[in-house]
XYZ file of C-alpha atoms in Angstrom:
671
model
C 0.000 0.000 0.000
C 1.347 3.461 -0.821
C 2.207 5.550 2.180
C 3.172 9.134 2.692
C 6.897 9.670 2.732
C 6.673 12.528 5.216
C 4.150 11.193 7.646
C 5.943 12.479 10.739
C 6.269 15.920 9.292
C 2.640 16.361 8.357
C 1.007 14.860 11.451
C -0.849 17.839 12.966
C -0.283 18.760 16.571
C -3.374 19.329 18.697
C -3.243 23.051 19.248
C -6.021 25.168 20.595
C -4.762 28.277 18.868
C -4.092 26.797 15.450
C -7.114 24.464 15.487
C -5.202 22.102 13.197
C -6.857 18.901 14.382
C -8.554 18.190 11.041
C -6.961 18.411 7.624
C -7.121 16.835 4.175
C -4.191 17.120 1.822
C -3.759 15.603 -1.639
C -0.296 14.603 -2.866
C 1.149 14.386 -6.354
C 1.086 10.566 -6.398
C -2.733 10.385 -6.536
C -2.970 9.795 -2.772
C -4.365 11.856 0.074
C -3.679 12.302 3.782
C -6.685 12.828 6.074
C -6.367 13.639 9.795
C -9.230 13.386 12.289
C -7.783 14.617 15.582
C -10.869 15.807 17.459
C -14.495 15.055 18.274
C -16.863 13.951 15.523
C -19.848 16.217 15.079
C -20.617 19.885 15.577
C -17.775 20.637 18.023
C -15.228 18.903 15.850
C -15.302 17.174 12.459
C -18.801 17.573 11.001
C -20.062 15.289 8.259
C -20.821 18.263 6.030
C -17.278 19.622 6.389
C -15.759 16.191 5.877
C -17.770 15.369 2.737
C -17.092 18.790 1.198
C -13.342 18.470 1.846
C -13.328 14.884 0.582
C -14.999 16.003 -2.620
C -12.489 18.821 -3.009
C -9.634 16.301 -3.085
C -10.692 15.265 -6.585
C -9.759 11.902 -8.013
C -7.510 9.976 -5.607
C -6.751 6.255 -5.646
C -5.507 5.895 -2.070
C -6.306 7.551 1.252
C -4.217 7.462 4.437
C -6.672 8.176 7.260
C -5.074 9.169 10.595
C -7.324 9.014 13.672
C -6.897 10.364 17.200
C -10.464 11.010 18.368
C -12.698 10.286 21.385
C -15.750 9.834 19.091
C -18.830 12.017 19.010
C -22.121 12.336 17.129
C -23.278 8.974 15.806
C -25.103 10.276 12.739
C -22.205 12.464 11.641
C -19.982 9.432 12.137
C -22.252 7.200 10.045
C -22.287 9.788 7.258
C -18.459 10.009 7.334
C -18.214 6.196 7.316
C -20.508 5.922 4.291
C -18.716 8.735 2.448
C -15.414 6.862 2.801
C -17.003 3.466 2.146
C -18.461 4.575 -1.167
C -15.563 6.753 -2.266
C -13.855 4.104 -4.352
C -10.289 4.703 -3.167
C -8.316 2.168 -1.152
C -8.057 3.293 2.464
C -5.319 2.682 5.020
C -6.274 3.670 8.566
C -3.574 4.720 11.042
C -4.602 4.917 14.714
C -2.170 7.594 15.931
C -3.480 7.742 19.490
C -7.068 6.806 20.251
C -10.059 5.649 18.199
C -12.954 5.609 20.658
C -16.681 5.295 20.248
C -17.802 6.582 16.819
C -14.186 7.043 15.741
C -13.718 3.271 16.028
C -16.631 2.750 13.602
C -14.994 5.074 11.061
C -11.756 3.130 11.487
C -13.526 -0.001 10.202
C -13.358 1.347 6.626
C -9.623 0.710 6.571
C -7.975 -2.142 4.772
C -5.544 -2.370 6.418
C -5.959 -0.804 9.883
C -2.520 -0.091 11.398
C -2.017 0.519 15.128
C 1.147 1.145 17.157
C 1.394 -0.995 20.282
C 0.603 1.846 22.671
C -2.456 3.181 20.842
C -5.996 2.328 21.939
C -9.417 1.576 20.509
C -12.684 1.615 22.477
C -16.152 0.388 21.534
C -19.345 0.808 23.580
C -23.115 1.029 23.366
C -24.586 4.283 22.033
C -25.646 6.673 24.777
C -27.055 10.145 25.130
C -29.348 12.450 27.043
C -33.097 12.947 26.568
C -35.781 15.066 28.161
C -39.553 14.754 28.225
C -42.243 12.437 29.532
C -42.136 8.654 29.863
C -43.110 8.117 26.226
C -40.296 10.408 25.088
C -37.823 8.403 27.172
C -39.076 5.106 25.709
C -38.805 6.495 22.177
C -35.235 7.637 22.864
C -34.322 4.218 24.259
C -35.738 2.577 21.124
C -33.670 5.005 19.011
C -30.481 4.010 20.850
C -31.250 0.328 20.208
C -31.763 1.032 16.503
C -28.493 2.988 16.366
C -26.674 0.039 17.943
C -28.145 -2.341 15.347
C -26.775 -0.048 12.622
C -23.250 0.094 14.099
C -22.792 -3.618 14.824
C -22.542 -4.699 11.129
C -19.543 -2.388 10.610
C -17.600 -4.141 13.386
C -18.837 -7.596 12.364
C -17.848 -7.148 8.710
C -14.315 -6.119 9.676
C -13.679 -8.664 12.433
C -15.682 -11.645 11.204
C -17.315 -11.928 14.629
C -21.011 -12.603 15.134
C -23.451 -9.839 16.018
C -23.914 -11.431 19.447
C -20.169 -11.277 20.151
C -19.983 -7.649 19.054
C -23.054 -6.761 21.151
C -21.403 -8.299 24.241
C -18.268 -6.214 23.680
C -20.352 -3.039 23.270
C -22.186 -3.793 26.499
C -18.924 -3.953 28.476
C -17.238 -0.771 27.046
C -14.251 -2.666 25.680
C -10.803 -0.983 25.581
C -8.111 -2.580 23.393
C -4.486 -1.782 22.650
C -2.825 -2.420 19.297
C -1.981 -6.076 19.934
C -5.467 -6.856 21.249
C -7.111 -5.187 18.262
C -5.066 -7.291 15.852
C -5.863 -10.513 17.735
C -9.600 -9.716 17.787
C -9.752 -8.613 14.145
C -10.317 -4.873 14.691
C -6.900 -4.081 13.229
C -4.646 -5.765 10.701
C -1.121 -4.689 11.628
C 0.675 -3.597 14.795
C 3.773 -1.397 14.713
C 6.258 -0.317 17.406
C 5.061 2.176 19.965
C 4.993 5.862 19.108
C 7.363 7.996 21.152
C 4.684 10.613 21.627
C 1.003 10.805 20.910
C -0.926 13.988 20.327
C -2.992 15.195 23.258
C -6.761 15.082 23.131
C -8.626 18.339 23.722
C -12.064 16.975 24.589
C -14.351 16.940 27.576
C -16.201 13.930 26.149
C -13.446 11.421 26.876
C -13.513 12.230 30.596
C -16.995 10.654 30.746
C -15.807 7.152 29.807
C -15.968 4.917 32.884
C -13.353 2.275 32.034
C -10.729 4.486 30.384
C -7.148 3.280 31.058
C -4.799 5.613 32.925
C -2.534 5.767 29.878
C -5.315 7.543 28.027
C -6.248 9.779 30.974
C -2.703 11.091 31.017
C -3.161 12.295 27.429
C -6.057 14.597 28.333
C -5.441 18.338 28.358
C -7.806 20.984 29.720
C -10.926 21.556 27.585
C -10.656 24.188 24.925
C -12.682 26.730 26.918
C -10.448 26.453 29.998
C -7.379 28.449 30.936
C -4.041 27.004 29.871
C -2.167 25.606 32.844
C 1.182 26.991 31.835
C 0.023 30.599 31.783
C 0.636 31.039 35.495
C 4.110 29.564 35.355
C 5.606 31.578 32.545
C 7.987 33.353 34.916
C 10.781 31.133 36.198
C 13.260 32.957 38.493
C 15.851 30.225 38.017
C 16.153 31.016 34.326
C 17.889 33.963 32.837
C 15.527 36.271 30.963
C 15.854 36.067 27.225
C 16.354 39.218 25.206
C 13.116 40.765 24.074
C 12.431 39.971 20.438
C 12.073 42.722 17.886
C 8.369 43.295 17.248
C 7.132 44.276 13.805
C 4.045 46.418 14.220
C 2.669 45.464 10.809
C 2.956 41.750 11.519
C 1.203 42.166 14.863
C -1.634 44.124 13.284
C -2.056 41.521 10.535
C -2.054 38.718 13.100
C -4.715 40.465 15.215
C -6.888 41.109 12.166
C -6.641 37.488 11.057
C -7.534 36.240 14.530
C -10.536 38.579 14.736
C -11.675 37.546 11.268
C -11.444 33.873 12.211
C -13.318 34.587 15.462
C -16.163 36.422 13.699
C -16.460 33.748 11.030
C -16.481 31.021 13.669
C -19.243 32.731 15.638
C -21.230 33.231 12.445
C -20.903 29.544 11.527
C -21.926 28.581 15.063
C -25.188 30.524 15.007
C -25.887 29.452 11.430
C -26.189 25.856 12.666
C -29.249 26.978 14.611
C -30.866 28.892 11.772
C -29.584 32.327 12.871
C -32.510 32.537 15.261
C -30.621 34.419 18.008
C -29.260 37.415 16.119
C -29.137 39.708 19.177
C -26.904 37.281 21.032
C -24.776 36.740 17.914
C -24.214 40.489 17.469
C -23.349 40.830 21.158
C -20.738 38.082 20.910
C -19.207 39.561 17.751
C -19.056 43.054 19.294
C -17.092 41.746 22.292
C -13.480 41.248 21.049
C -12.717 39.006 24.062
C -15.614 36.635 23.331
C -14.160 33.462 21.759
C -16.047 30.901 19.720
C -16.096 28.572 22.728
C -17.551 31.270 24.955
C -20.158 32.087 22.292
C -21.061 28.403 22.185
C -21.624 28.349 25.947
C -23.798 31.472 25.780
C -25.838 30.015 22.936
C -26.384 26.723 24.746
C -27.490 28.607 27.840
C -29.945 30.592 25.726
C -31.314 27.432 24.114
C -31.697 25.727 27.486
C -33.643 28.487 29.239
C -37.037 26.954 28.472
C -35.936 23.333 28.275
C -37.685 21.315 31.009
C -39.290 17.837 30.887
C -42.760 19.390 30.908
C -42.041 22.368 28.687
C -41.934 21.452 25.010
C -42.063 24.975 23.624
C -38.650 24.793 22.025
C -38.499 25.498 18.347
C -39.663 22.494 16.371
C -37.631 20.834 13.675
C -39.133 21.089 10.212
C -40.368 17.721 8.976
C -42.062 16.524 5.813
C -45.564 17.890 5.324
C -44.634 20.710 7.685
C -42.494 22.936 5.508
C -40.180 20.415 3.864
C -41.193 21.538 0.408
C -38.497 19.616 -1.452
C -39.388 16.252 0.083
C -43.121 16.929 -0.295
C -42.687 17.898 -3.942
C -40.566 14.845 -4.787
C -42.981 12.542 -2.934
C -46.020 13.943 -4.767
C -44.344 13.795 -8.172
C -43.226 10.202 -7.620
C -46.681 9.193 -6.361
C -48.243 10.744 -9.469
C -45.752 9.002 -11.735
C -46.563 5.671 -10.098
C -50.286 6.314 -10.597
C -51.300 6.705 -6.944
C -52.032 10.455 -7.048
C -53.078 13.023 -9.626
C -50.282 15.028 -11.169
C -49.958 18.614 -9.952
C -49.036 20.773 -12.922
C -47.144 23.336 -10.859
C -44.860 20.716 -9.271
C -41.324 21.468 -10.502
C -40.274 17.849 -9.889
C -42.653 16.382 -12.463
C -40.983 14.310 -15.161
C -37.734 13.735 -13.274
C -36.097 10.309 -13.089
C -35.333 8.445 -9.879
C -31.669 9.429 -10.197
C -32.651 13.090 -10.453
C -34.863 12.736 -7.379
C -31.870 11.338 -5.474
C -29.709 14.252 -6.601
C -32.328 16.841 -5.602
C -32.785 15.219 -2.188
C -29.083 15.898 -1.549
C -28.439 19.224 -3.254
C -31.489 20.906 -1.745
C -30.039 20.054 1.675
C -26.748 21.707 0.771
C -24.864 18.465 0.054
C -22.646 18.720 -3.007
C -22.501 15.781 -5.442
C -20.414 17.185 -8.295
C -17.507 14.769 -7.744
C -19.639 11.632 -7.314
C -20.412 9.086 -9.976
C -24.065 7.911 -10.219
C -23.546 4.871 -7.956
C -21.863 6.964 -5.272
C -24.433 9.729 -5.510
C -27.415 7.377 -5.187
C -25.703 5.522 -2.343
C -25.187 8.815 -0.489
C -28.838 9.771 -1.014
C -29.941 6.464 0.524
C -27.646 6.646 3.561
C -27.042 10.322 4.399
C -28.627 11.276 7.703
C -30.305 14.425 6.321
C -31.606 12.921 3.072
C -35.345 12.197 2.733
C -34.880 10.002 -0.329
C -35.096 6.637 1.424
C -38.307 7.563 3.264
C -39.887 8.802 0.036
C -39.191 5.492 -1.696
C -40.598 3.658 1.310
C -43.838 5.665 1.138
C -44.342 4.733 -2.510
C -43.571 1.063 -1.864
C -46.019 1.010 1.055
C -48.738 2.505 -1.160
C -48.185 -0.242 -3.737
C -48.178 -2.895 -1.013
C -51.554 -1.805 0.366
C -53.029 -1.577 -3.127
C -51.997 -5.152 -3.826
C -53.551 -6.282 -0.548
C -56.867 -4.549 -1.230
C -57.117 -5.726 -4.843
C -56.311 -9.374 -4.093
C -59.246 -11.643 -5.021
C -59.711 -13.612 -1.822
C -62.934 -15.076 -0.460
C -62.100 -15.874 3.160
C -62.894 -12.343 4.357
C -66.560 -12.765 3.318
C -67.377 -15.531 5.799
C -64.645 -15.954 8.466
C -64.666 -14.311 11.886
C -62.183 -11.469 12.361
C -60.355 -11.254 15.695
C -57.297 -9.743 17.303
C -54.535 -10.803 19.703
C -52.223 -8.561 21.720
C -49.192 -10.882 21.685
C -47.832 -14.153 20.316
C -48.928 -16.301 23.271
C -51.433 -19.112 22.720
C -54.965 -17.882 23.446
C -58.093 -19.904 24.269
C -61.500 -19.341 22.717
C -64.848 -20.498 24.136
C -67.156 -22.078 21.543
C -70.725 -21.037 20.780
C -72.040 -23.701 23.130
C -69.688 -22.848 25.927
C -72.404 -21.597 28.263
C -75.650 -23.332 29.209
C -79.010 -21.592 29.673
C -79.202 -18.892 32.317
C -80.523 -20.030 35.671
C -83.384 -18.378 37.519
C -82.390 -16.040 40.295
C -85.055 -15.833 43.006
C -85.713 -12.567 44.827
C -82.927 -11.865 47.287
C -80.848 -14.828 46.123
C -77.224 -14.642 45.002
C -76.064 -15.000 41.425
C -73.976 -18.114 40.854
C -70.802 -18.378 38.853
C -70.964 -20.382 35.658
C -68.310 -22.579 34.100
C -67.958 -23.395 30.453
C -69.469 -26.649 29.330
C -66.820 -27.567 26.726
C -63.120 -27.237 26.174
C -62.046 -24.035 24.438
C -60.051 -24.097 21.211
C -56.634 -22.463 20.923
C -55.295 -19.846 18.533
C -51.852 -18.242 18.229
C -50.184 -15.680 15.992
C -47.364 -16.317 13.573
C -45.332 -13.934 11.408
C -45.269 -14.281 7.630
C -43.026 -12.144 5.424
C -40.395 -11.718 2.750
C -37.635 -9.226 1.891
C -37.172 -7.392 -1.381
C -34.532 -4.819 -2.250
C -34.702 -1.425 -3.917
C -31.198 -1.354 -5.359
C -29.065 1.550 -6.508
C -28.950 -0.035 -9.960
C -32.745 0.100 -10.221
C -32.721 3.786 -9.265
C -30.038 4.617 -11.811
C -31.947 2.649 -14.482
C -35.140 4.502 -13.487
C -36.899 1.163 -12.912
C -40.194 1.742 -11.092
C -40.892 -1.988 -11.051
C -39.130 -2.434 -7.704
C -41.170 0.411 -6.240
C -44.607 -0.534 -7.563
C -45.023 -3.977 -9.106
C -42.891 -5.918 -6.633
C -44.515 -4.572 -3.422
C -47.974 -4.792 -5.034
C -47.455 -8.477 -5.787
C -46.106 -9.031 -2.297
C -49.268 -7.415 -0.891
C -51.339 -9.874 -2.922
C -49.133 -12.710 -1.741
C -49.645 -11.645 1.891
C -53.402 -11.836 1.505
C -53.115 -15.119 -0.384
C -51.098 -16.528 2.538
C -54.012 -15.902 4.901
C -56.377 -17.507 2.376
C -54.148 -20.597 2.226
C -54.290 -20.919 6.010
C -58.093 -20.577 6.137
C -58.934 -23.137 3.470
C -56.277 -25.511 4.802
C -58.504 -25.797 7.883
C -61.390 -27.047 5.707
C -59.402 -29.363 3.474
C -56.972 -30.852 6.025
C -59.681 -31.326 8.705
C -57.466 -30.747 11.808
C -58.204 -32.213 15.226
C -59.929 -30.074 17.833
C -59.320 -29.967 21.569
C -61.537 -33.063 22.090
C -59.143 -35.154 20.005
C -61.585 -35.558 17.110
C -61.389 -34.056 13.628
C -63.263 -30.851 12.849
C -65.675 -32.732 10.555
C -66.500 -35.999 12.271
C -69.515 -38.257 12.614
C -69.471 -37.793 16.393
C -69.705 -34.031 15.851
C -72.832 -34.548 13.717
C -71.527 -32.190 11.037
C -70.573 -34.686 8.324
C -72.977 -35.738 5.533
C -72.865 -37.127 2.003
C -74.510 -36.721 -1.380
C -73.995 -34.581 -4.446
C -75.483 -31.094 -4.551
C -79.289 -31.341 -4.578
C -82.232 -29.982 -2.665
C -82.378 -33.050 -0.474
C -78.642 -33.205 0.320
C -78.539 -29.475 1.079
C -81.595 -29.858 3.287
C -79.938 -32.728 5.162
C -76.797 -30.653 5.788
C -78.901 -27.705 6.924
C -80.751 -29.925 9.403
C -77.463 -31.123 10.889
C -76.489 -27.538 11.650
C -79.965 -26.500 12.896
C -80.161 -29.457 15.296
C -76.789 -28.902 17.004
C -77.148 -28.772 20.793
C -75.372 -27.712 23.937
C -76.527 -30.285 26.432
C -80.278 -30.373 26.055
C -80.530 -26.880 24.568
C -80.781 -26.518 20.783
C -78.421 -23.868 19.366
C -80.580 -23.225 16.273
C -77.665 -22.317 14.006
C -78.641 -21.232 10.506
C -76.318 -21.678 7.532
C -75.428 -18.468 5.720
C -72.718 -19.551 3.255
C -72.182 -22.511 0.949
C -68.509 -23.085 0.125
C -67.986 -25.062 -3.085
C -65.223 -25.833 -5.606
C -65.291 -23.666 -8.720
C -66.434 -26.696 -10.719
C -69.642 -26.905 -8.666
C -70.419 -23.169 -8.559
C -73.010 -23.196 -11.373
C -74.828 -26.272 -10.014
C -74.914 -24.780 -6.517
C -76.384 -21.486 -7.752
C -79.021 -23.296 -9.814
C -80.030 -25.457 -6.872
C -80.229 -22.624 -4.341
C -81.500 -19.728 -6.434
C -84.131 -21.585 -8.505
C -87.767 -20.986 -7.603
C -88.691 -24.634 -8.183
C -87.124 -28.022 -7.635
C -84.975 -29.470 -10.407
C -86.892 -32.090 -12.463
C -90.355 -30.760 -11.657
C -92.671 -29.609 -14.405
C -92.845 -25.912 -15.017
C -96.461 -25.639 -13.926
C -96.267 -28.230 -11.186
C -96.318 -25.567 -8.477
C -93.541 -27.254 -6.466
C -91.527 -24.511 -4.769
C -87.856 -24.737 -3.801
C -87.776 -25.058 0.012
C -84.134 -23.977 0.202
C -84.333 -21.052 -2.190
C -81.721 -18.391 -1.313
C -81.064 -19.958 2.079
C -77.275 -19.368 1.702
C -74.751 -17.374 -0.358
C -72.626 -19.431 -2.704
C -68.844 -18.812 -2.477
C -66.631 -20.632 -4.988
C -62.982 -21.217 -4.047
C -60.338 -22.718 -6.347
C -58.364 -24.155 -3.402
C -61.277 -26.579 -2.782
C -60.936 -27.931 -6.341
C -57.326 -28.876 -5.658
C -58.220 -30.749 -2.471
C -61.500 -32.490 -3.424
C -63.542 -31.450 -6.455
C -66.749 -33.045 -5.060
C -66.830 -31.974 -1.397
C -68.804 -28.889 -0.332
C -69.403 -27.068 2.960
C -71.977 -24.995 4.848
C -70.913 -22.214 7.258
C -72.880 -20.076 9.702
C -73.172 -16.285 9.447
C -70.050 -14.143 9.597
C -69.106 -13.388 13.193
C -70.296 -16.788 14.346
C -67.771 -19.224 15.774
C -66.577 -20.920 12.598
C -62.959 -20.067 11.641
C -61.254 -17.059 13.220
C -58.610 -14.962 11.474
C -56.824 -12.979 14.186
C -54.331 -10.133 13.659
C -51.778 -8.611 16.006
C -53.493 -5.653 17.725
C -56.152 -5.705 15.018
C -53.787 -4.557 12.237
C -55.305 -6.430 9.302
C -52.932 -5.157 6.596
C -49.285 -5.980 5.934
C -46.622 -3.445 6.824
C -43.048 -2.851 5.793
C -39.776 -2.157 7.576
C -36.745 -0.553 5.966
C -33.059 -1.192 6.486
C -30.316 0.858 4.865
C -26.647 1.577 5.313
C -23.832 -0.806 6.052
C -25.052 -4.208 4.864
C -27.394 -3.414 1.999
C -26.563 -2.067 -1.462
C -29.646 0.124 -1.510
C -32.712 -0.365 0.688
C -33.832 -3.754 1.960
C -37.593 -3.698 2.528
C -39.210 -6.368 4.681
C -42.926 -7.110 4.144
C -44.635 -8.922 6.996
C -47.995 -9.633 8.559
C -48.767 -11.145 11.952
C -51.832 -13.382 11.789
C -53.292 -16.552 13.275
C -55.988 -18.885 11.850
C -57.854 -21.546 13.816
C -61.294 -23.289 13.907
C -63.419 -22.203 16.870
C -66.420 -24.596 16.972
C -67.464 -27.573 14.870
C -71.145 -26.739 15.267
C -70.952 -23.706 12.990
C -69.874 -25.745 9.934
C -70.913 -28.901 8.072
C -69.212 -30.872 5.325
C -70.599 -33.108 2.629
C -68.381 -35.580 0.817
C -70.375 -34.858 -2.349
C -70.731 -38.564 -3.085
């Protein structure tokens, strides 16, 4: 691997005054040196700054990335990781001092990762602070779990360890020196110890609980504190040096440059918050002794004045449908192109391709893409923390999914009982004959508790789903098929899965809690005979005469379930005004005319082309189709970033199907 010939010369020293902790420099051999020597995020290396500087390097084939950082903002770190991952250049990572927290994730892009023996790497679970009510705290905890699931694949891909092993190491806040990192797979090469490592100017690192003393000794006072050597500048044991000759012009130029840098720094600071505190900004600029760090403290104090768990009057972030005009416009134009909404003629995003939508989602957020090829640009749009592109694609896919579900030609919803379950535990259902007749309560007497007369049937949920991918190639090729046709067909397949489960109950005749099949002679719900007035009347009588003890349940059939091959015969038999074979003027009426609705199902043809069934009215205890918390439509989850070349979309539905009571259904063998 090519390396810089003057690495020792160009390694920046951590200096508060020079602020030289971050630098990119291209060389004449098509390589570049990148130094990250501070926190990651707003108070250090921001993703926006990093990506802009990386783009400014131009075409480079190799990058030497030097890291000495305590970590920082996780989303800035993810964006930096993805920018390097998709850059295309080979990357050699040098751990010059410490790669902790999010800095260790960025280090995983290196191949190889080189560490001196006395350098350190630390990995831990994501953490942060949150304010608000109990629901806000739960939401923040869920966010931290999701962040951890995003970071783990980066470590696992580099080390070859399982996600469980990585999760255990994160849980314990694991510190590793160079030799340990190589043995565990986090690094590839160990070199002799550095004679001196750059100090770390960060308050963040002091918060780590298990930090070795060797790292604590590297810490210098935070950047907003007074330098310790200022009080010891006078040493009586030393002879005073001659006063240097001062050039007034040089001093004036130095002061002007420092003031210019201070004003620009304060301006950039307040710009991050939308320039909403102009009075405070002007006050800080007018005070020549107010540094950027002091301005930051004043701004944070101003922002925190009204911040309490019960006071949520802080300025809201602008989200889609609440002022995010770019995302709203792209979403509407894409919905119209897919056929789910009417086209708005004044929408400037009409007629654009998917690649152009990806570009606009980045450039309208101030993210430059001029140096990226199409694959890199689309990849950045799918993974950048501020891009809305991935969510827009997910909205379109979800629309197609629901359309496929609604348009699916399934018959089970017309006659089955709809239910809901709150979890995946096995639930028990009481049949329609579960309670006897009510007993008389004499005046002044107590009511007595009742027990069910039969054994309840069980039902439990299961998860059914598949994964499809919206790839970068499909976006570049402007292929809407992965956004519309694929999820639509998966929505139909989800509904068809429930239909398969329902009709499998009829055709496979499972055993109930009493140990007997659903349709059994002992249950008095099994008959014979081809479709005719007499055979239908016999099956109807079986259902009408079902009892609970000595009490007749008087169940009336409402549906006749037949194979498609018997649909015409069934309709003729039930809907005719007279009996088949009688003379026209005989005056013989059809006693079963319109007594049930005929439902033809192709799945019954595959199982037995002659058998047919009667079912009681919908809502009666026949077959229950239960959904998790009553959500009777499929839903999708999205995963993007480290392990997917695009967006992996998971379609799933949580449902359970089970027979409830044999008395609400009858079967005829048809022979």
